[in-house]
Tab-separated table of C-alpha atoms in Angstrom:
chain	number	residue	atom	x	y	z
V	1	UNK	CA	0.004	-0.007	0.001
V	2	UNK	CA	1.262	3.408	-0.908
V	3	UNK	CA	1.762	5.527	2.202
V	4	UNK	CA	-0.427	8.534	1.703
V	5	UNK	CA	-0.193	11.989	3.121
V	6	UNK	CA	0.896	15.347	1.884
V	7	UNK	CA	3.216	14.954	-1.047
V	8	UNK	CA	6.457	16.861	-1.031
V	9	UNK	CA	9.406	17.101	-3.356
V	10	UNK	CA	12.804	17.077	-1.698
V	11	UNK	CA	15.838	18.232	-3.618
V	12	UNK	CA	19.050	16.412	-2.554
V	13	UNK	CA	22.292	17.817	-3.922
V	14	UNK	CA	21.879	19.581	-7.185
V	15	UNK	CA	19.931	17.108	-9.291
V	16	UNK	CA	18.404	14.314	-7.244
V	17	UNK	CA	14.738	14.689	-6.619
V	18	UNK	CA	13.027	12.399	-4.192
V	19	UNK	CA	9.313	12.332	-3.582
V	20	UNK	CA	8.428	11.593	0.000
V	21	UNK	CA	5.076	11.116	1.597
V	22	UNK	CA	4.561	12.454	5.128
V	23	UNK	CA	2.540	10.189	7.456
V	24	UNK	CA	-1.114	10.232	6.951
V	25	UNK	CA	-3.081	12.384	9.343
V	26	UNK	CA	-5.291	10.501	11.744
V	27	UNK	CA	-8.821	10.138	10.591
V	28	UNK	CA	-8.043	11.507	7.179
V	29	UNK	CA	-8.619	8.981	4.429
V	30	UNK	CA	-6.633	8.757	1.280
V	31	UNK	CA	-8.597	10.049	-1.695
V	32	UNK	CA	-9.823	7.420	-4.083
V	33	UNK	CA	-8.052	7.215	-7.417
V	34	UNK	CA	-10.560	8.662	-9.800
V	35	UNK	CA	-11.070	6.888	-13.049
V	36	UNK	CA	-12.217	8.405	-16.278
V	37	UNK	CA	-11.966	11.985	-17.436
V	38	UNK	CA	-12.380	14.950	-15.113
V	39	UNK	CA	-15.876	16.319	-15.725
V	40	UNK	CA	-17.188	19.594	-14.329
V	41	UNK	CA	-20.822	20.169	-15.225
V	42	UNK	CA	-23.904	21.027	-13.142
V	43	UNK	CA	-27.677	21.134	-13.271
V	44	UNK	CA	-29.080	24.136	-11.391
V	45	UNK	CA	-32.790	23.892	-10.482
V	46	UNK	CA	-35.083	26.529	-11.931
V	47	UNK	CA	-38.285	25.100	-10.433
V	48	UNK	CA	-39.375	23.305	-7.254
V	49	UNK	CA	-38.444	20.922	-5.712
V	50	UNK	CA	-34.880	21.899	-6.671
V	51	UNK	CA	-35.129	25.692	-7.021
V	52	UNK	CA	-31.647	27.256	-6.772
V	53	UNK	CA	-30.034	23.945	-5.842
V	54	UNK	CA	-27.151	22.658	-7.929
V	55	UNK	CA	-26.216	19.100	-8.798
V	56	UNK	CA	-22.804	18.119	-10.044
V	57	UNK	CA	-22.469	15.858	-13.106
V	58	UNK	CA	-19.134	14.161	-12.506
V	59	UNK	CA	-19.533	10.883	-14.417
V	60	UNK	CA	-19.871	9.966	-18.080
V	61	UNK	CA	-23.442	8.755	-17.483
V	62	UNK	CA	-25.800	10.717	-15.271
V	63	UNK	CA	-29.325	9.336	-14.717
V	64	UNK	CA	-32.416	11.304	-13.884
V	65	UNK	CA	-35.742	9.967	-12.618
V	66	UNK	CA	-38.187	9.517	-9.757
V	67	UNK	CA	-36.712	6.198	-8.562
V	68	UNK	CA	-34.037	6.026	-5.894
V	69	UNK	CA	-30.800	4.922	-7.508
V	70	UNK	CA	-30.824	7.694	-10.086
V	71	UNK	CA	-27.999	10.232	-9.918
V	72	UNK	CA	-30.648	12.974	-9.753
V	73	UNK	CA	-33.841	11.919	-7.993
V	74	UNK	CA	-36.858	14.158	-8.738
V	75	UNK	CA	-39.636	12.949	-6.446
V	76	UNK	CA	-42.601	14.602	-8.175
V	77	UNK	CA	-45.523	13.353	-10.268
V	78	UNK	CA	-45.136	13.592	-14.050
V	79	UNK	CA	-41.494	12.552	-13.803
V	80	UNK	CA	-40.966	8.948	-14.854
V	81	UNK	CA	-39.099	6.344	-12.749
V	82	UNK	CA	-36.213	6.336	-15.247
V	83	UNK	CA	-36.819	9.577	-17.061
V	84	UNK	CA	-33.609	10.580	-18.896
V	85	UNK	CA	-29.842	10.216	-18.997
V	86	UNK	CA	-27.095	12.742	-19.668
V	87	UNK	CA	-24.017	11.340	-21.399
V	88	UNK	CA	-20.524	12.747	-21.786
V	89	UNK	CA	-19.015	11.073	-24.898
V	90	UNK	CA	-16.018	12.214	-26.948
V	91	UNK	CA	-15.848	15.569	-25.149
V	92	UNK	CA	-19.463	16.543	-25.681
V	93	UNK	CA	-22.687	16.333	-23.598
V	94	UNK	CA	-26.013	14.977	-24.751
V	95	UNK	CA	-29.332	14.140	-23.148
V	96	UNK	CA	-31.421	11.014	-23.923
V	97	UNK	CA	-35.073	10.766	-23.108
V	98	UNK	CA	-35.826	7.210	-21.836
V	99	UNK	CA	-39.347	6.989	-23.341
V	100	UNK	CA	-40.666	9.028	-20.418
V	101	UNK	CA	-44.430	9.717	-20.201
V	102	UNK	CA	-44.119	13.476	-20.130
V	103	UNK	CA	-40.998	13.943	-22.137
V	104	UNK	CA	-37.707	15.823	-22.000
V	105	UNK	CA	-37.214	19.298	-23.487
V	106	UNK	CA	-34.138	21.347	-24.304
V	107	UNK	CA	-34.837	25.073	-24.526
V	108	UNK	CA	-38.548	24.321	-24.793
V	109	UNK	CA	-38.253	21.795	-27.660
V	110	UNK	CA	-39.225	18.201	-26.956
V	111	UNK	CA	-36.350	15.837	-27.777
V	112	UNK	CA	-35.496	12.125	-27.945
V	113	UNK	CA	-31.791	12.833	-28.005
V	114	UNK	CA	-30.124	16.226	-28.195
V	115	UNK	CA	-26.706	17.770	-27.633
V	116	UNK	CA	-26.342	19.936	-24.531
V	117	UNK	CA	-24.312	23.106	-24.375
V	118	UNK	CA	-23.540	25.606	-21.613
V	119	UNK	CA	-26.633	27.560	-20.435
V	120	UNK	CA	-29.193	25.267	-22.106
V	121	UNK	CA	-32.475	24.857	-20.220
V	122	UNK	CA	-33.360	21.188	-19.885
V	123	UNK	CA	-36.717	20.020	-18.466
V	124	UNK	CA	-37.827	16.587	-17.319
V	125	UNK	CA	-41.576	16.706	-17.414
V	126	UNK	CA	-42.534	19.854	-15.435
V	127	UNK	CA	-39.195	20.277	-13.656
V	128	UNK	CA	-36.518	22.401	-15.339
V	129	UNK	CA	-32.802	22.979	-14.810
V	130	UNK	CA	-30.095	25.155	-16.261
V	131	UNK	CA	-27.187	23.090	-17.621
V	132	UNK	CA	-23.714	24.514	-16.915
V	133	UNK	CA	-20.494	23.045	-18.246
V	134	UNK	CA	-16.833	23.975	-17.732
V	135	UNK	CA	-14.956	22.319	-20.637
V	136	UNK	CA	-11.374	21.346	-19.862
V	137	UNK	CA	-8.380	20.904	-22.148
V	138	UNK	CA	-7.036	17.403	-22.710
V	139	UNK	CA	-3.985	17.618	-20.390
V	140	UNK	CA	-6.142	18.609	-17.467
X	1	UNK	CA	-9.921	40.846	27.941
X	2	UNK	CA	-9.103	39.977	24.368
X	3	UNK	CA	-11.760	40.908	21.881
X	4	UNK	CA	-12.502	37.749	19.917
X	5	UNK	CA	-15.214	39.194	17.776
X	6	UNK	CA	-14.232	39.195	14.129
X	7	UNK	CA	-15.228	42.138	12.070
X	8	UNK	CA	-17.186	41.044	9.083
X	9	UNK	CA	-18.689	43.060	6.341
X	10	UNK	CA	-22.414	42.276	6.202
X	11	UNK	CA	-24.301	42.803	3.004
X	12	UNK	CA	-27.377	44.701	4.197
X	13	UNK	CA	-29.584	43.218	1.481
X	14	UNK	CA	-29.135	39.812	3.183
X	15	UNK	CA	-30.541	40.824	6.531
X	16	UNK	CA	-33.923	39.055	6.972
X	17	UNK	CA	-34.570	40.059	10.556
X	18	UNK	CA	-33.378	40.092	14.132
X	19	UNK	CA	-33.848	37.515	16.941
X	20	UNK	CA	-32.743	39.150	20.203
X	21	UNK	CA	-29.472	40.795	19.303
X	22	UNK	CA	-28.638	38.280	16.522
X	23	UNK	CA	-28.955	39.190	12.887
X	24	UNK	CA	-30.629	36.604	10.746
X	25	UNK	CA	-29.129	36.506	7.260
X	26	UNK	CA	-30.785	35.083	4.172
X	27	UNK	CA	-28.917	32.240	2.482
X	28	UNK	CA	-26.438	33.544	-0.002
X	29	UNK	CA	-27.185	33.146	-3.695
X	30	UNK	CA	-25.115	30.689	-5.688
X	31	UNK	CA	-23.211	32.545	-8.413
X	32	UNK	CA	-20.697	29.925	-9.651
X	33	UNK	CA	-18.125	27.294	-8.756
X	34	UNK	CA	-14.453	26.726	-8.271
X	35	UNK	CA	-13.371	23.518	-10.064
X	36	UNK	CA	-10.089	22.007	-8.843
X	37	UNK	CA	-8.106	20.567	-11.776
X	38	UNK	CA	-4.732	19.989	-10.031
X	39	UNK	CA	-3.558	19.519	-6.456
X	40	UNK	CA	-4.736	17.588	-3.344
X	41	UNK	CA	-8.386	18.288	-4.021
X	42	UNK	CA	-8.355	17.527	-7.778
X	43	UNK	CA	-11.823	16.707	-9.134
X	44	UNK	CA	-13.741	18.513	-6.399
X	45	UNK	CA	-15.911	21.533	-6.870
X	46	UNK	CA	-16.808	24.283	-4.391
X	47	UNK	CA	-19.714	26.694	-4.667
X	48	UNK	CA	-19.155	30.455	-5.035
X	49	UNK	CA	-21.712	32.712	-3.399
X	50	UNK	CA	-22.651	36.355	-3.786
X	51	UNK	CA	-20.200	38.548	-1.870
X	52	UNK	CA	-16.812	37.426	-0.675
X	53	UNK	CA	-15.476	33.858	-0.950
X	54	UNK	CA	-12.102	33.155	0.635
X	55	UNK	CA	-9.892	30.243	-0.409
X	56	UNK	CA	-6.914	28.853	1.523
X	57	UNK	CA	-5.398	25.916	3.357
X	58	UNK	CA	-7.384	26.126	6.602
X	59	UNK	CA	-9.933	27.991	8.762
X	60	UNK	CA	-11.193	30.703	8.454
X	61	UNK	CA	-11.211	30.232	4.674
X	62	UNK	CA	-14.596	29.225	3.282
X	63	UNK	CA	-13.034	27.055	0.562
X	64	UNK	CA	-10.354	24.816	2.088
X	65	UNK	CA	-8.040	22.967	-0.264
X	66	UNK	CA	-5.692	21.252	2.257
X	67	UNK	CA	-2.734	22.301	0.130
X	68	UNK	CA	0.323	22.890	2.409
X	69	UNK	CA	1.660	25.494	-0.101
X	70	UNK	CA	-1.339	27.730	0.337
X	71	UNK	CA	-1.632	30.382	3.015
X	72	UNK	CA	-4.482	29.927	5.504
X	73	UNK	CA	-6.410	32.668	3.755
X	74	UNK	CA	-4.753	32.814	0.330
X	75	UNK	CA	-7.116	34.604	-2.008
X	76	UNK	CA	-10.644	35.759	-2.286
X	77	UNK	CA	-13.108	35.718	-5.128
X	78	UNK	CA	-15.758	38.378	-4.904
X	79	UNK	CA	-19.022	38.666	-6.740
X	80	UNK	CA	-20.544	42.122	-6.507
X	81	UNK	CA	-22.725	44.203	-8.843
X	82	UNK	CA	-22.719	41.430	-11.445
X	83	UNK	CA	-18.945	41.149	-11.705
X	84	UNK	CA	-16.334	38.709	-10.349
X	85	UNK	CA	-12.971	39.868	-9.045
X	86	UNK	CA	-9.953	38.127	-7.622
X	87	UNK	CA	-7.839	39.364	-4.703
X	88	UNK	CA	-4.507	38.044	-3.435
X	89	UNK	CA	-4.760	38.223	0.353
X	90	UNK	CA	-1.081	38.982	0.886
X	91	UNK	CA	-0.345	35.274	0.397
X	92	UNK	CA	3.176	33.958	0.741
X	93	UNK	CA	3.261	32.007	-2.511
X	94	UNK	CA	1.212	34.405	-4.574
X	95	UNK	CA	-1.574	33.962	-7.086
X	96	UNK	CA	-1.332	33.438	-10.811
X	97	UNK	CA	-4.215	34.217	-13.167
X	98	UNK	CA	-4.037	32.690	-16.640
X	99	UNK	CA	-0.259	32.355	-16.217
X	100	UNK	CA	0.434	35.828	-14.902
X	101	UNK	CA	1.018	37.032	-11.335
X	102	UNK	CA	-2.110	38.782	-10.109
X	103	UNK	CA	-2.821	40.874	-7.005
X	104	UNK	CA	-6.265	42.230	-7.948
X	105	UNK	CA	-7.917	41.367	-11.200
X	106	UNK	CA	-11.302	41.056	-12.876
X	107	UNK	CA	-12.247	37.450	-13.487
X	108	UNK	CA	-13.819	36.013	-16.652
X	109	UNK	CA	-15.806	32.755	-16.977
X	110	UNK	CA	-13.420	29.811	-17.250
X	111	UNK	CA	-10.316	31.660	-16.051
X	112	UNK	CA	-7.509	29.490	-14.657
X	113	UNK	CA	-5.979	30.299	-11.256
X	114	UNK	CA	-2.829	28.734	-9.795
X	115	UNK	CA	-2.120	29.065	-6.044
X	116	UNK	CA	0.316	26.860	-4.109
X	117	UNK	CA	0.384	23.486	-5.907
X	118	UNK	CA	-3.320	23.702	-6.724
X	119	UNK	CA	-4.793	24.967	-9.920
X	120	UNK	CA	-8.464	25.503	-10.498
X	121	UNK	CA	-10.924	27.167	-12.827
X	122	UNK	CA	-13.851	29.409	-12.096
X	123	UNK	CA	-17.221	28.795	-13.649
X	124	UNK	CA	-19.974	31.433	-13.450
X	125	UNK	CA	-23.635	30.566	-13.145
């Protein structure tokens, strides 16, 4: 197991660089190694029950629906159990409607599948959100 | 006796009322995020609220990155009158904005900030 703590670079002599790890602080857990690309996107609620609340989209698949187990749970009528999914594929976002009863709209237009860009308004049945995305360059 | 009260600037528009001698403040409005792309908190995001948001390695900073190369209160990001600005709070290691040393600057959506060994981007709502 890799000892984990604060990482420091120690320069010995002129050229030797040694990385050391200071002892782990008590009660502080090592962060999990995150797999997949770094994704920074959010849904910010524009209506109840999530007015002014924000939800981070950090994975390549983000599910929305009434059922527990979805990444975003919207416990209101007219939202289907598995309502929609947001995907991050090849550096771009899209939303898929999962044959929901009351549909998914992007900027007011009902869609089966549509690309998502920063500031789009996406609605699942009667509940709408603003989609925000911070694109990152490859090396990040 | 030592005065432990800390002077804080209160945005008067946030005052909802008084209970006894305590001021009740409305919750601050979310105006954006700080997204950490490098450093001990890589991958995490922190909300930015209307007014002053301080970032550093420990209390009393509001955004704490646990980066030993940051000062306790390293920098602040302020949202006021519809604009974001960045302030270096006399930090030891300094602040870099889009690759250049910055002390006080106006921020744009997606700007990259480096402080200590952490680098992060700001995203506006």
